[in-house]
């Protein structure tokens, strides 16, 4: 077939994201059966509203700050007072000593990851990801002609295996992506796991004589249940760079606002900071959305309703366990990771008969499981449970 678009993008048109496909399928089923009769657990799109303070901040800012400033261009790295406020907030929480220079405001975590990968990668450089992982990592790395290397999953607890990570690292490895709390498993990587990974990478850095960065992808940092602590990576590893976003913590995914933390002690820190701001510009983002930068500065201590997610977590977990499914109790994020009694894609097809939409584990490089995004209304969970029960009965669970 001939076409006029790039080969890379043509390939993507041929294999659209399974998550997005499910989402479209949800819309189709909702048109047929009514939205309330479709149990769509496909997309990590928060159902709970942004805290009231977000709206108040929008109104206050528009009323009180000069329009030319609020809506204007600024430094490619972001407003300096916003960057300073973010640094101060991190310092008070984690005992670090960042300043405005160490923070680059970005277009969400997706923007952060693309900016840092563009900053670090030459064609052929390798980036290690740990399965199961957010599949967009492959696309982001490919954007800069990098190569994604995948460490196999470690069931049943899905804490990464540091030794296996060491085996995946080669002289071409530039970075390891770590995502905790994890999408899709809901696992929080423990301090012990992080220390082991840091030790392995330190040894590899020495062996190869160059930096191997950890890119900590943390859009779910604030979504940790039962008092679980999410280790702050820069305390354990000098070359850790953190990517954050308010998409989930303030329920603002469409607003596209996040940041990168590039610590002063990281190798080539000053150069990376300069280059990341330039990457923001030349990739066409130019800067993170200006109004949202100002809004998040006023909402640094605000959080989404974690108790509501927690209640969903308990409701869904109990329903699935009572039906006979095997799944781990998530420690963070808003995903349930469930073992499938048959091929995971077949399971998703069978679930659709009950108007239940879930995403196959193969979409996260880990077949044999499905991901259920429980950032939905409790009614959706309650309504889905009879269908899950019938599904379990089909497999005599
Ligand atoms: N990283 C992970 C693990 C995610 O799950 C997501 C979104 O779901 C992103 C990054 C992108 O988040 P953002 O909306 O901030 O770009």
PDB file of C-alpha atoms in Angstrom, residues 83-298:
ATOM      1  CA  UNK A  83       9.316  26.499  39.773  1.00  0.00           C
ATOM      2  CA  UNK A  84      10.552  27.906  43.090  1.00  0.00           C
ATOM      3  CA  UNK A  85       7.262  27.001  44.802  1.00  0.00           C
ATOM      4  CA  UNK A  86       7.393  23.435  43.456  1.00  0.00           C
ATOM      5  CA  UNK A  87      11.014  23.078  44.630  1.00  0.00           C
ATOM      6  CA  UNK A  88      10.081  24.422  48.088  1.00  0.00           C
ATOM      7  CA  UNK A  89       7.181  22.014  48.381  1.00  0.00           C
ATOM      8  CA  UNK A  90       9.400  19.029  47.462  1.00  0.00           C
ATOM      9  CA  UNK A  91      12.069  20.169  49.924  1.00  0.00           C
ATOM     10  CA  UNK A  92       9.607  20.355  52.778  1.00  0.00           C
ATOM     11  CA  UNK A  93       8.228  16.909  51.983  1.00  0.00           C
ATOM     12  CA  UNK A  94      11.427  15.023  51.191  1.00  0.00           C
ATOM     13  CA  UNK A  95      14.189  16.947  52.957  1.00  0.00           C
ATOM     14  CA  UNK A  96      15.852  17.781  49.623  1.00  0.00           C
ATOM     15  CA  UNK A  97      17.459  21.090  48.630  1.00  0.00           C
ATOM     16  CA  UNK A  98      16.120  21.808  45.163  1.00  0.00           C
ATOM     17  CA  UNK A  99      15.721  25.332  43.834  1.00  0.00           C
ATOM     18  CA  UNK A 100      13.776  26.762  40.900  1.00  0.00           C
ATOM     19  CA  UNK A 101      16.607  25.791  38.515  1.00  0.00           C
ATOM     20  CA  UNK A 102      16.028  22.084  39.174  1.00  0.00           C
ATOM     21  CA  UNK A 103      12.392  22.184  38.064  1.00  0.00           C
ATOM     22  CA  UNK A 104      11.179  22.274  34.440  1.00  0.00           C
ATOM     23  CA  UNK A 105       7.421  22.724  34.044  1.00  0.00           C
ATOM     24  CA  UNK A 106       6.042  20.351  31.403  1.00  0.00           C
ATOM     25  CA  UNK A 107       2.976  19.304  29.468  1.00  0.00           C
ATOM     26  CA  UNK A 108       2.031  16.460  31.854  1.00  0.00           C
ATOM     27  CA  UNK A 109       4.061  13.340  32.531  1.00  0.00           C
ATOM     28  CA  UNK A 110       3.875  12.417  28.852  1.00  0.00           C
ATOM     29  CA  UNK A 111       5.485  15.784  28.070  1.00  0.00           C
ATOM     30  CA  UNK A 112       8.091  15.276  30.822  1.00  0.00           C
ATOM     31  CA  UNK A 113       9.097  11.865  29.535  1.00  0.00           C
ATOM     32  CA  UNK A 114       9.347  13.056  25.946  1.00  0.00           C
ATOM     33  CA  UNK A 115      11.390  16.100  26.966  1.00  0.00           C
ATOM     34  CA  UNK A 116      13.869  14.072  29.018  1.00  0.00           C
ATOM     35  CA  UNK A 117      14.160  11.306  26.411  1.00  0.00           C
ATOM     36  CA  UNK A 118      14.752  13.877  23.672  1.00  0.00           C
ATOM     37  CA  UNK A 119      17.361  15.474  25.949  1.00  0.00           C
ATOM     38  CA  UNK A 120      19.231  12.235  26.679  1.00  0.00           C
ATOM     39  CA  UNK A 121      18.945   9.912  23.694  1.00  0.00           C
ATOM     40  CA  UNK A 122      21.059   9.487  20.607  1.00  0.00           C
ATOM     41  CA  UNK A 123      19.755   7.045  17.985  1.00  0.00           C
ATOM     42  CA  UNK A 124      20.385   3.458  19.109  1.00  0.00           C
ATOM     43  CA  UNK A 125      20.636   4.322  22.821  1.00  0.00           C
ATOM     44  CA  UNK A 126      18.784   1.892  25.032  1.00  0.00           C
ATOM     45  CA  UNK A 127      16.145   2.560  27.670  1.00  0.00           C
ATOM     46  CA  UNK A 128      15.130  -0.223  30.052  1.00  0.00           C
ATOM     47  CA  UNK A 129      11.504  -0.676  31.146  1.00  0.00           C
ATOM     48  CA  UNK A 130      10.157  -3.235  33.603  1.00  0.00           C
ATOM     49  CA  UNK A 131       7.160  -5.333  32.537  1.00  0.00           C
ATOM     50  CA  UNK A 132       4.308  -4.822  32.985  1.00  0.00           C
ATOM     51  CA  UNK A 133       4.717  -1.214  31.917  1.00  0.00           C
ATOM     52  CA  UNK A 134       2.749   1.718  30.429  1.00  0.00           C
ATOM     53  CA  UNK A 135       3.024   0.845  26.751  1.00  0.00           C
ATOM     54  CA  UNK A 136       3.479   4.446  25.609  1.00  0.00           C
ATOM     55  CA  UNK A 137       7.084   4.165  26.847  1.00  0.00           C
ATOM     56  CA  UNK A 138       7.858   2.230  23.660  1.00  0.00           C
ATOM     57  CA  UNK A 139       6.429   5.011  21.493  1.00  0.00           C
ATOM     58  CA  UNK A 140       8.190   7.742  23.461  1.00  0.00           C
ATOM     59  CA  UNK A 141      11.582   6.021  23.187  1.00  0.00           C
ATOM     60  CA  UNK A 142      10.999   5.351  19.466  1.00  0.00           C
ATOM     61  CA  UNK A 143      10.276   9.084  18.959  1.00  0.00           C
ATOM     62  CA  UNK A 144      14.028   9.677  19.451  1.00  0.00           C
ATOM     63  CA  UNK A 145      15.178   6.500  17.692  1.00  0.00           C
ATOM     64  CA  UNK A 146      16.049   4.863  20.986  1.00  0.00           C
ATOM     65  CA  UNK A 147      15.579   1.167  21.691  1.00  0.00           C
ATOM     66  CA  UNK A 148      13.353  -0.079  24.508  1.00  0.00           C
ATOM     67  CA  UNK A 149      14.657  -3.117  26.396  1.00  0.00           C
ATOM     68  CA  UNK A 150      12.113  -4.930  28.534  1.00  0.00           C
ATOM     69  CA  UNK A 151      12.807  -6.719  31.822  1.00  0.00           C
ATOM     70  CA  UNK A 152      10.381  -9.646  32.236  1.00  0.00           C
ATOM     71  CA  UNK A 153       7.704  -9.467  34.940  1.00  0.00           C
ATOM     72  CA  UNK A 154       8.304 -10.929  38.394  1.00  0.00           C
ATOM     73  CA  UNK A 155       5.043 -12.477  39.515  1.00  0.00           C
ATOM     74  CA  UNK A 156       3.432 -12.859  41.965  1.00  0.00           C
ATOM     75  CA  UNK A 157       4.440  -9.637  43.777  1.00  0.00           C
ATOM     76  CA  UNK A 158       5.650  -7.587  40.750  1.00  0.00           C
ATOM     77  CA  UNK A 159       8.456  -5.985  42.765  1.00  0.00           C
ATOM     78  CA  UNK A 160      11.200  -5.559  40.125  1.00  0.00           C
ATOM     79  CA  UNK A 161      14.124  -7.967  40.199  1.00  0.00           C
ATOM     80  CA  UNK A 162      17.323  -5.887  40.444  1.00  0.00           C
ATOM     81  CA  UNK A 163      19.460  -8.727  39.104  1.00  0.00           C
ATOM     82  CA  UNK A 164      17.256  -9.036  36.001  1.00  0.00           C
ATOM     83  CA  UNK A 165      17.529  -5.265  35.505  1.00  0.00           C
ATOM     84  CA  UNK A 166      21.317  -5.579  35.699  1.00  0.00           C
ATOM     85  CA  UNK A 167      21.206  -8.225  32.966  1.00  0.00           C
ATOM     86  CA  UNK A 168      19.164  -5.923  30.704  1.00  0.00           C
ATOM     87  CA  UNK A 169      21.694  -3.070  31.028  1.00  0.00           C
ATOM     88  CA  UNK A 170      24.342  -2.839  28.293  1.00  0.00           C
ATOM     89  CA  UNK A 171      27.015  -0.262  27.412  1.00  0.00           C
ATOM     90  CA  UNK A 172      24.327   1.444  25.291  1.00  0.00           C
ATOM     91  CA  UNK A 173      21.873   1.879  28.192  1.00  0.00           C
ATOM     92  CA  UNK A 174      21.092   5.537  28.922  1.00  0.00           C
ATOM     93  CA  UNK A 175      18.193   5.153  31.319  1.00  0.00           C
ATOM     94  CA  UNK A 176      15.869   2.911  33.289  1.00  0.00           C
ATOM     95  CA  UNK A 177      12.219   3.933  33.646  1.00  0.00           C
ATOM     96  CA  UNK A 178      10.652   3.214  37.025  1.00  0.00           C
ATOM     97  CA  UNK A 179       6.926   3.745  37.570  1.00  0.00           C
ATOM     98  CA  UNK A 180       5.704   3.492  41.159  1.00  0.00           C
ATOM     99  CA  UNK A 181       2.876   3.373  42.215  1.00  0.00           C
ATOM    100  CA  UNK A 182       2.635   1.256  39.132  1.00  0.00           C
ATOM    101  CA  UNK A 183       0.300   1.318  36.188  1.00  0.00           C
ATOM    102  CA  UNK A 184      -0.998  -1.405  35.667  1.00  0.00           C
ATOM    103  CA  UNK A 185      -0.265  -3.462  38.824  1.00  0.00           C
ATOM    104  CA  UNK A 186      -0.957  -0.924  41.614  1.00  0.00           C
ATOM    105  CA  UNK A 187       2.303  -2.061  43.263  1.00  0.00           C
ATOM    106  CA  UNK A 188       4.511   0.434  45.120  1.00  0.00           C
ATOM    107  CA  UNK A 189       8.198  -0.403  44.734  1.00  0.00           C
ATOM    108  CA  UNK A 190       9.620  -0.803  48.232  1.00  0.00           C
ATOM    109  CA  UNK A 191      12.661   1.022  49.608  1.00  0.00           C
ATOM    110  CA  UNK A 192      14.478  -2.314  49.659  1.00  0.00           C
ATOM    111  CA  UNK A 193      13.743  -2.825  45.931  1.00  0.00           C
ATOM    112  CA  UNK A 194      14.885   0.720  45.099  1.00  0.00           C
ATOM    113  CA  UNK A 195      18.131   0.289  47.069  1.00  0.00           C
ATOM    114  CA  UNK A 196      18.901  -2.954  45.236  1.00  0.00           C
ATOM    115  CA  UNK A 197      18.224  -1.355  41.836  1.00  0.00           C
ATOM    116  CA  UNK A 198      20.379   1.666  42.767  1.00  0.00           C
ATOM    117  CA  UNK A 199      23.257  -0.621  43.776  1.00  0.00           C
ATOM    118  CA  UNK A 200      23.067  -2.564  40.508  1.00  0.00           C
ATOM    119  CA  UNK A 201      23.024   0.635  38.430  1.00  0.00           C
ATOM    120  CA  UNK A 202      25.886   2.190  40.430  1.00  0.00           C
ATOM    121  CA  UNK A 203      27.986  -0.864  39.594  1.00  0.00           C
ATOM    122  CA  UNK A 204      27.021  -0.666  35.914  1.00  0.00           C
ATOM    123  CA  UNK A 205      27.855   3.056  35.784  1.00  0.00           C
ATOM    124  CA  UNK A 206      31.326   2.255  37.164  1.00  0.00           C
ATOM    125  CA  UNK A 207      31.790  -0.635  34.769  1.00  0.00           C
ATOM    126  CA  UNK A 208      30.828   1.379  31.670  1.00  0.00           C
ATOM    127  CA  UNK A 209      32.198   4.755  32.786  1.00  0.00           C
ATOM    128  CA  UNK A 210      29.051   6.758  32.007  1.00  0.00           C
ATOM    129  CA  UNK A 211      25.788   7.785  33.632  1.00  0.00           C
ATOM    130  CA  UNK A 212      22.726   5.555  33.598  1.00  0.00           C
ATOM    131  CA  UNK A 213      19.770   7.696  34.649  1.00  0.00           C
ATOM    132  CA  UNK A 214      16.716   6.468  36.493  1.00  0.00           C
ATOM    133  CA  UNK A 215      13.630   8.202  35.104  1.00  0.00           C
ATOM    134  CA  UNK A 216      11.070   8.018  37.894  1.00  0.00           C
ATOM    135  CA  UNK A 217       7.643   8.322  36.255  1.00  0.00           C
ATOM    136  CA  UNK A 218       5.391   9.354  39.158  1.00  0.00           C
ATOM    137  CA  UNK A 219       1.929  10.518  38.103  1.00  0.00           C
ATOM    138  CA  UNK A 220       0.466   8.278  40.840  1.00  0.00           C
ATOM    139  CA  UNK A 221       2.784   9.355  43.695  1.00  0.00           C
ATOM    140  CA  UNK A 222      -0.040  10.800  45.824  1.00  0.00           C
ATOM    141  CA  UNK A 223      -2.270   7.763  45.314  1.00  0.00           C
ATOM    142  CA  UNK A 224      -0.828   5.491  48.002  1.00  0.00           C
ATOM    143  CA  UNK A 225      -3.121   3.630  50.407  1.00  0.00           C
ATOM    144  CA  UNK A 226      -2.816   2.274  53.941  1.00  0.00           C
ATOM    145  CA  UNK A 227       0.066   4.609  54.809  1.00  0.00           C
ATOM    146  CA  UNK A 228       2.430   3.139  52.185  1.00  0.00           C
ATOM    147  CA  UNK A 229       5.442   5.393  51.574  1.00  0.00           C
ATOM    148  CA  UNK A 230       6.532   5.885  47.990  1.00  0.00           C
ATOM    149  CA  UNK A 231      10.353   6.137  48.162  1.00  0.00           C
ATOM    150  CA  UNK A 232      11.711   9.442  46.796  1.00  0.00           C
ATOM    151  CA  UNK A 233      14.252   8.310  44.228  1.00  0.00           C
ATOM    152  CA  UNK A 234      16.802  11.143  44.388  1.00  0.00           C
ATOM    153  CA  UNK A 235      17.577  10.113  47.986  1.00  0.00           C
ATOM    154  CA  UNK A 236      18.742   6.704  46.837  1.00  0.00           C
ATOM    155  CA  UNK A 237      20.410   7.395  43.490  1.00  0.00           C
ATOM    156  CA  UNK A 238      22.415  10.405  42.329  1.00  0.00           C
ATOM    157  CA  UNK A 239      21.339  10.145  38.687  1.00  0.00           C
ATOM    158  CA  UNK A 240      17.597  10.008  39.338  1.00  0.00           C
ATOM    159  CA  UNK A 241      15.328  12.376  37.395  1.00  0.00           C
ATOM    160  CA  UNK A 242      11.698  12.606  38.473  1.00  0.00           C
ATOM    161  CA  UNK A 243       8.725  13.123  36.170  1.00  0.00           C
ATOM    162  CA  UNK A 244       5.509  14.263  37.849  1.00  0.00           C
ATOM    163  CA  UNK A 245       2.054  15.275  36.721  1.00  0.00           C
ATOM    164  CA  UNK A 246      -1.139  16.622  38.299  1.00  0.00           C
ATOM    165  CA  UNK A 247      -3.281  14.565  35.892  1.00  0.00           C
ATOM    166  CA  UNK A 248      -4.222  12.067  38.585  1.00  0.00           C
ATOM    167  CA  UNK A 249      -3.403  13.828  41.878  1.00  0.00           C
ATOM    168  CA  UNK A 250      -5.699  16.775  41.065  1.00  0.00           C
ATOM    169  CA  UNK A 251      -7.887  15.033  38.427  1.00  0.00           C
ATOM    170  CA  UNK A 252      -6.633  17.363  35.671  1.00  0.00           C
ATOM    171  CA  UNK A 253      -5.552  15.021  32.854  1.00  0.00           C
ATOM    172  CA  UNK A 254      -6.857  17.235  30.063  1.00  0.00           C
ATOM    173  CA  UNK A 255      -5.042  20.303  31.365  1.00  0.00           C
ATOM    174  CA  UNK A 256      -1.633  18.783  30.608  1.00  0.00           C
ATOM    175  CA  UNK A 257       0.456  20.049  33.494  1.00  0.00           C
ATOM    176  CA  UNK A 258       3.462  18.450  35.185  1.00  0.00           C
ATOM    177  CA  UNK A 259       7.186  18.909  35.819  1.00  0.00           C
ATOM    178  CA  UNK A 260      10.629  17.348  35.736  1.00  0.00           C
ATOM    179  CA  UNK A 261      13.038  17.410  38.679  1.00  0.00           C
ATOM    180  CA  UNK A 262      16.679  17.422  37.578  1.00  0.00           C
ATOM    181  CA  UNK A 263      18.838  17.356  40.735  1.00  0.00           C
ATOM    182  CA  UNK A 264      22.076  19.374  40.894  1.00  0.00           C
ATOM    183  CA  UNK A 265      24.068  16.256  41.824  1.00  0.00           C
ATOM    184  CA  UNK A 266      23.107  14.357  38.644  1.00  0.00           C
ATOM    185  CA  UNK A 267      25.890  13.974  36.069  1.00  0.00           C
ATOM    186  CA  UNK A 268      25.731  16.854  33.544  1.00  0.00           C
ATOM    187  CA  UNK A 269      22.899  18.408  35.560  1.00  0.00           C
ATOM    188  CA  UNK A 270      23.336  21.994  34.297  1.00  0.00           C
ATOM    189  CA  UNK A 271      23.548  20.802  30.696  1.00  0.00           C
ATOM    190  CA  UNK A 272      20.476  18.583  31.081  1.00  0.00           C
ATOM    191  CA  UNK A 273      18.503  21.475  32.610  1.00  0.00           C
ATOM    192  CA  UNK A 274      19.433  23.768  29.695  1.00  0.00           C
ATOM    193  CA  UNK A 275      18.762  21.087  27.102  1.00  0.00           C
ATOM    194  CA  UNK A 276      15.413  20.060  28.632  1.00  0.00           C
ATOM    195  CA  UNK A 277      14.140  23.656  28.418  1.00  0.00           C
ATOM    196  CA  UNK A 278      15.256  23.745  24.792  1.00  0.00           C
ATOM    197  CA  UNK A 279      13.568  20.373  24.184  1.00  0.00           C
ATOM    198  CA  UNK A 280      10.330  21.844  25.586  1.00  0.00           C
ATOM    199  CA  UNK A 281      10.658  24.605  22.982  1.00  0.00           C
ATOM    200  CA  UNK A 282      11.799  22.708  19.896  1.00  0.00           C
ATOM    201  CA  UNK A 283       9.268  19.911  20.353  1.00  0.00           C
ATOM    202  CA  UNK A 284       6.653  22.601  19.961  1.00  0.00           C
ATOM    203  CA  UNK A 285       5.359  22.606  23.545  1.00  0.00           C
ATOM    204  CA  UNK A 286       7.241  25.931  23.994  1.00  0.00           C
ATOM    205  CA  UNK A 287       6.184  25.966  27.649  1.00  0.00           C
ATOM    206  CA  UNK A 288       3.737  24.183  29.956  1.00  0.00           C
ATOM    207  CA  UNK A 289       0.218  25.743  29.931  1.00  0.00           C
ATOM    208  CA  UNK A 290       0.577  29.135  31.605  1.00  0.00           C
ATOM    209  CA  UNK A 291      -2.736  29.378  33.483  1.00  0.00           C
ATOM    210  CA  UNK A 292      -2.328  25.853  34.846  1.00  0.00           C
ATOM    211  CA  UNK A 293       1.206  26.607  36.045  1.00  0.00           C
ATOM    212  CA  UNK A 294      -0.221  29.454  38.110  1.00  0.00           C
ATOM    213  CA  UNK A 295      -3.112  27.284  39.348  1.00  0.00           C
ATOM    214  CA  UNK A 296      -0.960  24.407  40.586  1.00  0.00           C
ATOM    215  CA  UNK A 297       1.264  26.875  42.461  1.00  0.00           C
ATOM    216  CA  UNK A 298      -1.792  27.631  44.631  1.00  0.00           C
TER     217      UNK A 298
END
